[in-house]
Coordinates of C-alpha atoms in Angstrom, one line a residue:
X1 CA -0.2 -0.2 0.1
X2 CA 1.3 3.4 -1.0
X3 CA 2.0 6.1 1.9
X4 CA -0.6 8.2 1.0
X5 CA -3.1 5.2 1.3
X6 CA -1.7 4.1 4.1
X7 CA -1.8 7.7 5.9
X8 CA -5.7 7.8 4.9
X9 CA -6.3 4.3 6.8
X10 CA -4.9 5.6 9.7
X11 CA -6.7 8.9 9.7
X12 CA -9.9 6.9 9.2
X13 CA -9.0 4.0 12.0
X14 CA -8.4 7.3 14.7
X15 CA -12.0 9.1 13.5
X16 CA -13.7 5.7 14.4
X17 CA -12.3 5.7 17.7
X18 CA -13.0 9.3 18.7
X19 CA -14.9 12.2 17.0
X20 CA -13.6 14.6 18.8
X21 CA -9.8 14.2 18.9
X22 CA -8.3 13.4 15.5
X23 CA -4.6 13.4 14.0
X24 CA -5.0 16.5 11.8
X25 CA -1.9 17.5 9.7
X26 CA -2.4 20.9 7.8
X27 CA -5.7 21.4 9.8
X28 CA -6.1 25.0 9.1
X29 CA -5.2 24.7 5.0
X30 CA -7.9 22.0 4.8
X31 CA -10.6 23.6 6.7
X32 CA -10.0 26.6 4.7
X33 CA -9.7 24.8 1.4
X34 CA -13.2 22.7 2.2
X35 CA -15.1 26.1 3.4
X36 CA -14.4 28.1 0.5
X37 CA -15.5 25.6 -2.2
X38 CA -19.1 24.7 -2.8
X39 CA -18.0 21.5 -4.3
X40 CA -16.9 20.3 -0.8
X41 CA -20.4 21.0 0.8
X42 CA -21.6 18.4 3.3
X43 CA -23.7 15.9 1.8
X44 CA -26.9 14.4 3.2
X45 CA -25.4 11.5 4.1
X46 CA -23.0 13.1 6.7
X47 CA -25.4 15.6 8.3
X48 CA -25.0 13.4 11.2
X49 CA -22.7 14.1 14.4
X50 CA -20.0 12.2 16.8
X51 CA -18.8 8.7 16.1
X52 CA -21.5 7.6 14.0
X53 CA -21.0 10.5 11.5
X54 CA -17.2 9.8 11.5
X55 CA -18.0 6.0 10.8
X56 CA -20.2 6.7 7.9
X57 CA -17.5 9.0 6.4
X58 CA -15.1 6.0 6.8
X59 CA -17.1 3.7 5.1
X60 CA -17.5 6.0 2.2
X61 CA -14.2 6.7 2.0
X62 CA -13.0 2.9 2.2
X63 CA -15.3 2.3 -0.8
X64 CA -13.8 5.3 -2.7
X65 CA -10.4 3.8 -1.9
X66 CA -10.9 1.1 -4.3
X67 CA -12.0 3.4 -7.0
X68 CA -9.1 5.2 -6.7
X69 CA -6.6 7.4 -4.9
X70 CA -8.3 10.7 -6.5
X71 CA -11.7 9.9 -5.0
X72 CA -9.9 8.7 -1.8
X73 CA -8.2 12.3 -1.5
X74 CA -11.5 13.8 -2.1
X75 CA -13.0 11.9 1.0
X76 CA -10.2 12.3 3.3
X77 CA -10.6 16.1 2.8
X78 CA -14.1 16.1 3.7
X79 CA -13.1 13.6 6.4
X80 CA -10.8 15.8 7.9
X81 CA -13.6 18.7 7.8
X82 CA -16.2 16.6 9.1
X83 CA -14.2 14.8 12.1
X84 CA -12.7 18.4 13.4
X85 CA -16.1 20.3 13.4
X86 CA -17.2 19.1 16.8
X87 CA -13.7 19.9 18.0
X88 CA -13.4 23.2 16.4
X89 CA -16.6 24.1 18.2
X90 CA -15.3 23.5 21.4
X91 CA -12.0 25.5 20.7
X92 CA -11.6 28.8 22.3
X93 CA -12.0 31.7 20.4
X94 CA -9.3 32.6 18.0
X95 CA -6.5 34.9 19.4
X96 CA -7.2 38.7 18.8
X97 CA -10.9 38.0 19.2
X98 CA -13.2 39.8 21.4
X99 CA -14.5 36.8 23.4
X100 CA -10.9 35.7 23.7
X101 CA -9.9 39.0 25.3
X102 CA -13.1 38.1 27.8
X103 CA -11.7 34.9 28.5
X104 CA -8.6 36.4 29.5
X105 CA -9.9 39.0 31.4
X106 CA -12.4 36.4 33.2
X107 CA -9.2 34.6 34.4
X108 CA -7.4 37.1 35.7
X109 CA -10.4 38.4 37.6
X110 CA -10.9 35.0 38.7
X111 CA -7.2 34.7 40.1
X112 CA -7.3 38.3 42.1
X113 CA -10.4 36.9 43.5
X114 CA -9.2 33.6 44.4
X115 CA -5.7 35.3 45.5
X116 CA -7.4 37.6 48.4
X117 CA -10.6 35.7 49.1
X118 CA -13.0 38.3 47.9
X119 CA -16.8 37.5 48.0
X120 CA -17.7 39.0 44.8
X121 CA -16.1 41.1 42.1
X122 CA -18.0 43.0 39.0
X123 CA -16.0 44.2 36.1
X124 CA -17.0 46.2 32.8
X125 CA -14.9 46.9 29.8
X126 CA -15.5 49.7 27.2
X127 CA -14.1 49.8 24.0
X128 CA -14.0 52.8 21.7
X129 CA -16.7 54.2 23.8
X130 CA -19.0 50.9 23.5
X131 CA -19.4 48.6 26.3
X132 CA -18.2 45.2 25.4
X133 CA -17.8 43.2 28.4
X134 CA -19.6 43.4 31.8
X135 CA -19.9 40.5 34.5
X136 CA -20.0 39.6 38.2
X137 CA -17.9 36.8 39.7
X138 CA -18.9 35.5 43.1
X139 CA -21.9 37.0 45.6
X140 CA -22.7 40.7 46.5
X141 CA -24.4 39.2 49.5
X142 CA -22.9 35.8 51.0
X143 CA -25.4 35.4 53.7
X144 CA -28.3 35.6 50.8
X145 CA -26.6 33.9 48.0
X146 CA -27.1 36.8 45.9
X147 CA -24.5 36.8 43.2
X148 CA -22.8 39.5 41.4
X149 CA -24.2 41.2 38.5
X150 CA -23.3 44.0 35.8
X151 CA -25.5 46.4 37.8
X152 CA -24.5 45.5 41.2
X153 CA -23.8 48.6 43.2
X154 CA -20.6 49.2 45.4
X155 CA -18.7 51.6 47.3
X156 CA -16.5 53.2 44.8
X157 CA -14.2 55.1 47.5
X158 CA -11.5 57.3 46.2
X159 CA -13.0 57.2 42.6
X160 CA -15.2 59.9 44.1
X161 CA -12.5 61.9 43.3
X162 CA -11.9 62.1 39.7
X163 CA -15.9 62.6 39.9
X164 CA -15.4 65.7 42.1
X165 CA -12.5 67.2 39.9
X166 CA -15.0 67.1 36.9
X167 CA -17.4 69.1 38.6
X168 CA -14.7 71.6 39.9
X169 CA -13.3 71.8 36.3
X170 CA -16.4 72.5 35.1
X171 CA -17.0 75.2 37.9
X172 CA -13.4 76.5 36.6
X173 CA -14.7 76.6 32.9
X174 CA -17.7 78.7 33.7
X175 CA -15.7 81.1 35.6
X176 CA -16.9 80.4 38.6
X177 CA -13.5 79.1 40.4
X178 CA -10.0 80.0 40.2
X179 CA -7.4 77.4 40.9
X180 CA -4.9 79.8 42.1
X181 CA -6.8 81.6 44.6
X182 CA -6.4 80.7 48.1
X183 CA -9.0 78.5 49.9
X184 CA -10.3 81.0 52.4
X185 CA -11.6 82.9 49.0
X186 CA -14.5 80.4 49.2
X187 CA -14.0 79.0 52.9
X188 CA -13.3 82.0 54.7
X189 CA -13.9 80.0 57.8
X190 CA -10.8 77.7 57.2
X191 CA -7.7 79.0 59.4
X192 CA -4.7 80.5 57.4
X193 CA -1.7 77.9 58.4
X194 CA 1.7 78.4 59.2
X195 CA 4.4 76.1 58.5
X196 CA 7.7 76.3 60.8
X197 CA 6.4 79.8 62.1
X198 CA 6.1 80.8 58.5
X199 CA 2.8 82.0 56.9
X200 CA 1.6 79.6 54.0
X201 CA -1.0 79.9 51.3
X202 CA -3.0 76.5 50.3
X203 CA -4.6 77.1 46.9
X204 CA -7.1 74.7 44.9
X205 CA -4.5 73.7 42.7
X206 CA -2.2 72.3 45.6
X207 CA -5.4 70.5 47.0
X208 CA -6.4 68.6 43.7
X209 CA -2.7 67.3 43.5
X210 CA -2.3 66.2 46.9
X211 CA 0.2 68.9 47.7
X212 CA -1.5 70.9 50.3
X213 CA 0.2 69.6 53.3
X214 CA -3.1 68.6 55.2
X215 CA -2.9 65.4 56.6
X216 CA -4.7 62.1 55.5
X217 CA -6.4 59.6 58.2
X218 CA -3.2 59.6 60.2
X219 CA -3.2 62.1 62.9
X220 CA 0.3 61.8 64.3
X221 CA 2.4 64.3 62.2
X222 CA 5.7 63.6 63.3
X223 CA 5.3 59.8 62.4
X224 CA 4.1 60.9 58.8
X225 CA 7.4 63.0 58.5
X226 CA 9.6 60.4 59.5
X227 CA 8.1 57.9 57.3
X228 CA 8.5 60.1 54.6
X229 CA 12.3 60.7 55.3
X230 CA 12.6 56.8 55.0
X231 CA 11.1 56.6 51.9
X232 CA 13.0 59.4 50.4
X233 CA 16.1 57.7 52.0
X234 CA 15.7 54.6 50.0
X235 CA 14.8 52.8 53.0
X236 CA 11.3 51.6 51.4
X237 CA 11.2 48.5 49.8
X238 CA 11.9 48.7 46.1
X239 CA 10.1 45.8 45.0
X240 CA 6.3 46.0 45.7
X241 CA 4.9 42.3 46.1
X242 CA 1.4 41.7 46.6
X243 CA 2.1 40.6 50.2
X244 CA 3.6 44.0 50.7
X245 CA 0.8 45.9 49.3
X246 CA -1.9 43.9 51.3
X247 CA -0.2 44.5 54.6
X248 CA 0.0 48.1 54.1
X249 CA -3.3 48.3 52.7
X250 CA -4.7 46.4 56.0
X251 CA -2.3 48.6 58.2
X252 CA -4.1 51.9 56.9
X253 CA -7.3 50.5 58.0
X254 CA -6.2 50.5 61.4
X255 CA -7.0 54.5 61.6
X256 CA -9.9 55.2 63.8
X257 CA -11.5 57.9 61.0
X258 CA -11.8 55.3 58.5
X259 CA -14.8 53.9 61.1
X260 CA -16.4 57.1 62.0
X261 CA -20.4 56.6 62.7
X262 CA -21.5 59.9 63.2
X263 CA -23.6 61.5 60.4
X264 CA -22.5 65.0 59.6
X265 CA -25.4 67.5 58.4
X266 CA -22.9 69.5 56.2
X267 CA -19.2 69.8 55.1
X268 CA -18.7 72.5 57.4
X269 CA -18.8 70.6 60.2
X270 CA -16.8 67.7 58.7
X271 CA -13.7 70.4 58.1
X272 CA -13.8 70.4 62.4
X273 CA -12.0 66.8 61.9
X274 CA -8.8 68.7 60.7
X275 CA -8.9 72.3 60.3
X276 CA -7.1 73.4 63.4
X277 CA -4.4 70.3 62.6
X278 CA -0.8 71.3 62.1
X279 CA 0.6 70.6 58.2
X280 CA 2.8 67.8 57.9
X281 CA 4.7 69.8 54.9
X282 CA 5.1 73.0 53.5
X283 CA 2.1 73.4 50.9
X284 CA 3.6 72.7 47.4
X285 CA 6.9 71.2 48.5
X286 CA 5.8 67.2 49.0
X287 CA 3.1 65.2 48.1
X288 CA 1.1 63.6 50.7
X289 CA -2.3 61.7 49.6
X290 CA -5.0 63.2 51.7
X291 CA -8.8 62.7 51.3
X292 CA -9.5 65.5 54.2
X293 CA -7.9 68.0 51.2
X294 CA -10.9 67.0 49.2
X295 CA -13.5 67.5 51.8
X296 CA -12.1 70.9 51.9
X297 CA -12.5 71.1 48.1
X298 CA -16.0 70.1 48.5
X299 CA -16.4 73.0 50.8
X300 CA -15.0 75.1 48.0
X301 CA -17.5 73.8 44.9
X302 CA -20.4 74.2 47.5
X303 CA -19.4 78.0 47.8
X304 CA -18.4 78.6 44.4
X305 CA -21.7 76.9 42.8
X306 CA -23.9 78.3 45.5
X307 CA -25.6 75.2 46.0
X308 CA -25.5 71.9 48.1
X309 CA -22.3 70.0 47.1
X310 CA -24.7 66.8 46.9
X311 CA -26.8 68.6 44.6
X312 CA -24.0 69.6 42.6
X313 CA -23.0 66.0 42.4
X314 CA -26.3 64.6 41.6
X315 CA -26.7 67.1 38.6
X316 CA -23.5 66.1 37.3
X317 CA -24.5 62.3 37.6
X318 CA -27.8 63.3 35.8
X319 CA -25.7 64.9 32.7
X320 CA -23.5 62.0 32.4
X321 CA -26.1 59.6 32.5
X322 CA -24.9 58.3 35.6
X323 CA -28.3 57.5 37.0
X324 CA -27.0 54.6 39.4
X325 CA -24.6 56.7 41.0
X326 CA -25.8 58.2 44.2
X327 CA -24.2 59.0 47.7
X328 CA -23.2 56.3 50.1
X329 CA -26.1 56.8 52.7
X330 CA -27.4 54.0 55.0
X331 CA -31.0 55.0 55.0
X332 CA -32.3 55.4 51.5
X333 CA -33.1 52.2 49.4
X334 CA -30.6 51.3 46.9
X335 CA -31.8 48.4 44.4
X336 CA -28.8 46.1 43.7
X337 CA -26.5 47.1 46.8
X338 CA -23.9 44.7 47.8
X339 CA -22.9 44.0 51.3
X340 CA -19.5 44.6 52.6
X341 CA -16.8 42.2 53.9
X342 CA -13.6 42.1 55.6
X343 CA -11.6 39.0 57.6
X344 CA -11.1 39.3 61.1
X345 CA -8.1 38.0 63.1
X346 CA -8.7 34.3 62.9
X347 CA -8.9 34.9 59.0
X348 CA -12.7 34.5 58.6
X349 CA -14.9 36.3 56.4
X350 CA -17.3 38.7 58.4
X351 CA -19.5 41.8 57.5
X352 CA -17.6 45.2 57.9
X353 CA -18.7 47.3 60.5
X354 CA -21.3 50.3 59.9
X355 CA -19.4 53.5 58.9
X356 CA -20.9 56.9 57.8
X357 CA -19.5 58.2 54.5
X358 CA -21.1 62.1 55.0
X359 CA -17.5 63.4 56.4
X360 CA -15.8 62.6 53.1
X361 CA -18.5 63.0 50.2
X362 CA -16.1 64.4 47.9
X363 CA -12.9 62.2 48.5
X364 CA -14.6 58.9 48.9
X365 CA -18.2 59.0 49.6
X366 CA -20.4 57.8 46.5
X367 CA -21.3 54.3 45.4
X368 CA -21.8 53.1 41.6
X369 CA -21.8 50.5 39.2
X370 CA -19.4 49.4 36.5
X371 CA -21.3 50.4 33.9
X372 CA -21.9 54.1 35.2
X373 CA -18.1 54.0 35.7
X374 CA -17.6 53.1 32.0
X375 CA -19.7 55.9 31.0
X376 CA -17.8 58.4 33.0
X377 CA -14.4 56.9 31.8
X378 CA -15.9 57.1 28.0
X379 CA -17.1 61.0 28.8
X380 CA -13.7 61.9 29.9
X381 CA -11.6 60.2 27.1
X382 CA -14.3 61.6 24.4
X383 CA -13.5 65.1 25.9
X384 CA -10.0 64.9 26.0
X385 CA -9.8 63.8 22.3
X386 CA -12.3 66.0 20.8
X387 CA -9.6 68.6 20.1
X388 CA -7.8 65.9 18.0
X389 CA -10.4 66.1 15.1
X390 CA -10.1 66.9 11.7
X391 CA -12.5 69.7 10.0
X392 CA -14.5 67.1 8.7
X393 CA -15.7 66.0 12.1
X394 CA -16.8 69.3 13.9
X395 CA -20.3 68.3 13.4
X396 CA -19.8 66.2 16.4
X397 CA -21.1 67.0 19.8
X398 CA -18.7 68.9 22.3
X399 CA -17.4 67.0 25.0
X400 CA -18.7 67.5 28.7
X401 CA -15.4 69.4 29.3
X402 CA -12.8 71.4 27.0
X403 CA -10.0 69.3 25.6
X404 CA -8.0 72.2 27.0
X405 CA -9.1 71.5 30.2
X406 CA -8.7 67.8 30.0
X407 CA -5.0 68.4 29.1
X408 CA -4.7 70.4 32.0
X409 CA -6.2 67.9 34.5
X410 CA -4.6 65.0 33.2
X411 CA -0.9 66.5 33.1
X412 CA 1.4 65.3 35.6
X413 CA 2.3 67.5 38.4
X414 CA 5.8 67.6 39.7
X415 CA 6.6 66.3 43.1
X416 CA 3.9 63.9 42.9
X417 CA 3.5 59.9 43.0
X418 CA 1.2 57.7 42.7
X419 CA 0.8 55.2 45.9
X420 CA -0.5 52.1 43.5
X421 CA 1.6 52.5 40.8
X422 CA 5.4 53.2 40.9
X423 CA 5.6 54.1 37.4
X424 CA 3.2 57.0 37.5
X425 CA 2.6 60.3 39.0
X426 CA -0.4 62.5 40.0
X427 CA -2.2 65.2 37.9
X428 CA -5.4 66.7 39.1
X429 CA -7.8 64.3 40.7
X430 CA -6.2 61.5 38.4
X431 CA -3.2 59.2 38.7
X432 CA -1.2 59.3 35.4
X433 CA 1.4 57.3 33.7
X434 CA 3.2 58.4 30.9
X435 CA 4.2 56.7 27.7
X436 CA 7.9 56.1 27.5
X437 CA 10.8 53.4 27.2
X438 CA 14.2 53.8 29.0
X439 CA 16.3 51.2 27.2
X440 CA 15.7 49.4 23.6
X441 CA 14.2 46.5 23.3
X442 CA 12.9 46.4 26.8
X443 CA 9.4 47.3 28.9
X444 CA 7.3 49.8 27.0
X445 CA 4.9 52.2 29.4
X446 CA 1.7 53.2 27.9
X447 CA 0.1 56.0 28.7
X448 CA -3.1 55.7 30.9
X449 CA -5.0 57.3 33.6
X450 CA -6.2 55.5 36.4
X451 CA -7.6 56.2 40.1
X452 CA -8.3 53.3 42.7
X453 CA -10.4 53.4 46.0
X454 CA -10.5 51.3 48.8
X455 CA -13.2 51.7 51.8
X456 CA -14.5 49.7 54.4
X457 CA -15.3 46.5 53.0
X458 CA -14.9 47.8 49.5
X459 CA -12.0 48.2 46.7
X460 CA -12.2 49.6 43.1
X461 CA -10.3 51.0 40.1
X462 CA -11.1 52.8 37.0
X463 CA -8.5 53.0 34.4
X464 CA -8.6 54.5 31.2
X465 CA -5.9 53.6 28.3
X466 CA -6.3 55.8 25.4
X467 CA -5.1 55.1 22.1
X468 CA -1.3 55.5 21.0
X469 CA -0.8 58.8 19.9
X470 CA -0.6 59.4 16.5
X471 CA -3.1 56.8 15.0
X472 CA -6.0 57.8 12.9
X473 CA -6.7 61.0 14.1
X474 CA -9.6 61.4 12.3
X475 CA -11.4 58.6 14.0
X476 CA -14.4 59.4 16.0
X477 CA -13.8 59.9 19.9
X478 CA -13.6 58.2 22.5
X479 CA -11.1 55.9 21.1
X480 CA -9.2 53.5 23.7
X481 CA -10.2 51.0 26.4
X482 CA -11.8 51.8 29.6
X483 CA -12.0 49.1 32.4
X484 CA -13.8 49.6 36.2
X485 CA -13.4 47.1 38.6
X486 CA -15.3 46.9 41.8
X487 CA -15.2 44.4 45.0
X488 CA -16.7 43.8 48.2
X489 CA -13.8 43.6 50.2
X490 CA -11.2 46.2 51.4
X491 CA -7.4 46.2 51.0
X492 CA -7.6 44.7 47.4
X493 CA -5.2 46.4 44.9
X494 CA -6.6 45.9 41.5
X495 CA -4.9 48.1 39.5
X496 CA -2.6 45.6 37.7
X497 CA -5.4 43.4 37.2
X498 CA -7.2 46.6 35.3
X499 CA -4.1 47.3 33.5
X500 CA -3.8 43.8 32.0
X501 CA -7.2 43.3 31.3
X502 CA -7.1 46.8 29.2
X503 CA -4.0 45.9 27.6
X504 CA -5.8 42.4 26.2
X505 CA -8.7 44.2 24.9
X506 CA -6.2 47.0 23.2
X507 CA -4.8 44.1 21.5
X508 CA -8.2 43.5 19.9
X509 CA -9.1 47.3 18.8
X510 CA -5.9 47.5 17.2
X511 CA -5.8 44.3 15.4
X512 CA -5.8 44.3 11.3
X513 CA -9.3 43.6 10.0
X514 CA -9.0 40.2 8.2
X515 CA -9.7 40.1 4.5
X516 CA -12.5 37.7 3.9
X517 CA -11.6 35.5 0.8
X518 CA -14.5 34.6 -1.6
X519 CA -15.7 31.4 -1.7
X520 CA -14.8 28.9 -4.9
X521 CA -17.7 28.8 -7.3
X522 CA -16.5 25.5 -8.6
X523 CA -14.7 22.5 -8.2
X524 CA -11.0 23.1 -6.6
X525 CA -8.2 23.0 -9.5
X526 CA -6.2 19.8 -10.2
X527 CA -3.3 21.7 -9.3
X528 CA -4.7 22.9 -6.0
X529 CA -5.6 19.2 -5.0
X530 CA -1.9 17.8 -6.3
X531 CA -0.4 20.5 -4.2
X532 CA -2.2 19.3 -0.9
X533 CA -1.8 15.6 -1.6
X534 CA 2.1 16.3 -1.9
X535 CA 2.2 17.9 1.7
X536 CA 0.8 14.3 2.9
X537 CA 3.8 12.5 1.2
X538 CA 5.7 10.5 4.1

């Protein structure tokens, strides 16, 4: 028997043993050849599935072998295609497809969920302004076995800062607020500050970039200064492992002010928590992340807009179509709101203690869904890119903020740093990583915007990955990937996971479109058959 005939019988024997696993040399070329030609369409006698279908094909192909090698080759091609059809259906999606990106993202999400033992986690991804994936894993309510869904509402914690920054930027555009004015212009009752006996000025621009010197939740100013000196001298561990990040986050939740249960009637009363405390640093000299500084910003926005801060933000949410983003209040009924969790000293999952967020509305007091956060990210990206359009696209609607405003608030500010990403710095209400590469053929950084959140019983991240500069400037904005992740467990660092997911979907949006090959209108040529046959010779 010839080598080609022996190959055919081995193939038939394998198909008779299994309809799913088949030896398949040159599978892609055969399948492509089979599908492009109507001559190779499946006959009625091969319409079955599973082992029976393969056995039928084997019998027919065996008979065809007695007629001649040419017909046997024909049956071999049909056999290969039919025996692989079920396996092809079970295979994962092709690389570069949306479903492939979803699978990778789902795996990344499951990994971080398993690693930290999170009860539930929700993700949302938008690509070029359209939501392409949203999914929940685990439970929003463990006790009642309520699963996480895309519309699950959770605390967004410090992602409230970019939201507040948007409202402040809008006031600035309308001429109601001056970034370089001292805070006393809007909140005259806030005490003037001194640092080492010298009078200093705190401006709004310093507040939004965490350069004001106002303390965070640590009340011991001397302790904060000493820690900053150690970090500056390089005594801080350079390599941030997942374990060190988790320990640092857990330590932060030891501060008493995280667990305030008192309800503050207005922002002015919440200022009393820190207004008389000394500054940690001279304003403008050093970075110190401070949620209290954003409480002061809330009071400034309230005075500049001449309306209650929460009313100002609710109007913003309505304008941005973020209808499920609301203040984190205990009394109102908020549909699909998750429960919040932590782990006790014995390592058991427990409900988080009750807290009231009225002391920090501007810096960490809202709840939302991943879908609302995607809308917000798209609005910001649209506003940022609208100024790059060519004349042919000027008929498009303007962004919520002007392109010049977006460039200002997304521009890195000197002397800042990013607690959750060593490569980045802080801008105005946003963390930012700039595009760059230090050495040839080594790691490249992508330009992206990010803000994480950590609250009692919750963790969050919002990340915006704009398109690479210079690509198709005439495309309709927004162009890029937006990722939002919410988790109902505290002390979970989600930024790295969000970046990996964003880069995976960015591969899809940058993939070259495949050029379809028209189907053959008749039988394949003899030369093509001979070429395929030659590839099988042993």
